[in-house]
Amino acid sequence: MLIDFTDKGLFCSAGNFYIDPWKPVDKAIITHGHSDHARWGNKSYLCHHYTKPILQLRLGNNDYQTLGWNEPVDINGVKVSLHPAGHIIGSSQVRVEYKGEVWVISGDYKTENDGISGAYEPVKCHTFVTESTFGLPIYNWKKQSEIYSDIQNWVRTNESNGKASVLIAYSLGKAQRVLQAVKNVTENIYAHGAVYNMHQTLITADIIPAGILPGITRVTPEMPKDSFRNSVIIAPPSAESSTWMKRFVPYSLGICSGWMQVRGNQRRKNADEGFVLSDHCDWKGLLQSVEATGAQKVFVTHGFQSVFSRYLNEAGIEAAEIKTEYGNDEEETTQELSNDTAEQVATDG
Ligand SMILES: [Zn+2]
Ligand SMILES: [Zn+2]
């Protein structure tokens, strides 16, 4: 096959390169900066221009080469190009062409244009490798604008009750979208160090257009408790049940994640509010994307592989599940929640 599924990752033997390998290799093409797709230890990295500063922040200095979208390069006679995946800033699908055969590897992707990540572009191919993080029919997203106004109303309500609003959003991708949502209702925005560092990286590297992201203040131990009254605080999932949160009391806790679509998950996470804001496709988005590629053969990676590939096969598109080591970026980590969801759906029929 043009791409083989090996124990190190997706491998193109004709071009002698890997895509998002999970073990160190000589040449790695990286779809995006989340830690399960962009790992440490490769000899060289090829990624979109916007992904490089993110990799530098997370992986330090390495041999990085960068490309824009739709700029083909030749790697050992194989034509390779990157195309917007709409998942997070810089996220790209990888198109690989050799002797007339075309494969597209989606990485993680989202079909709705969030105004930051670049608009997802369907790319025609013979074989499509797709993720399936939210590949169950129960996942059906509201429009971003509606979710943003839900978040804004919630912040206003908390303010009128004298409470701070703490929003849980992972630092790369979700946090920037949440900032977009809250910048119109408050100027009083604080962030956890992880969110702050990523924010500064994106601004310094000039990869998010000026004026899109608001100014934010890093939360530090010396800050008096009073500074947080009526403010908005953005924190990553790791901060959620830590003592770091105590300084914000009284506050209301909102979690922004696709997993919040399932009511029980919100309760389990002790959230006051769950906002179903995801950086991945919902069920319909996955199906429409697969159809738009025109692919005759589909390989399904991380998520609900078996449900999604079975559905495709029944719909007359040849599909198979692939085992990978993706699926622990901050949204996808909620493996526990995803297993519960699968069980729940199975018992609900
Ligand atoms: Zn991702
Ligand atoms: Zn992923």
mmCIF file of C-alpha atoms in Angstrom, residues 5 54 56-57 108 196 234 259 326 342:
data_model
loop_
_atom_site.group_PDB
_atom_site.id
_atom_site.type_symbol
_atom_site.label_atom_id
_atom_site.label_comp_id
_atom_site.label_asym_id
_atom_site.label_seq_id
_atom_site.Cartn_x
_atom_site.Cartn_y
_atom_site.Cartn_z
ATOM 1 C CA PHE A 5 0.218 0.955 9.238
ATOM 2 C CA ILE A 54 3.924 25.349 18.700
ATOM 3 C CA GLN A 56 9.224 24.666 19.373
ATOM 4 C CA LEU A 57 7.329 25.502 22.560
ATOM 5 C CA ASP A 108 -7.828 15.514 13.557
ATOM 6 C CA TYR A 196 -1.024 31.843 29.020
ATOM 7 C CA ILE A 234 -9.458 30.042 31.487
ATOM 8 C CA TRP A 259 -18.021 15.098 25.774
ATOM 9 C CA TYR A 326 -3.543 8.761 18.845
ATOM 10 C CA ALA A 342 -20.223 3.670 24.229
#
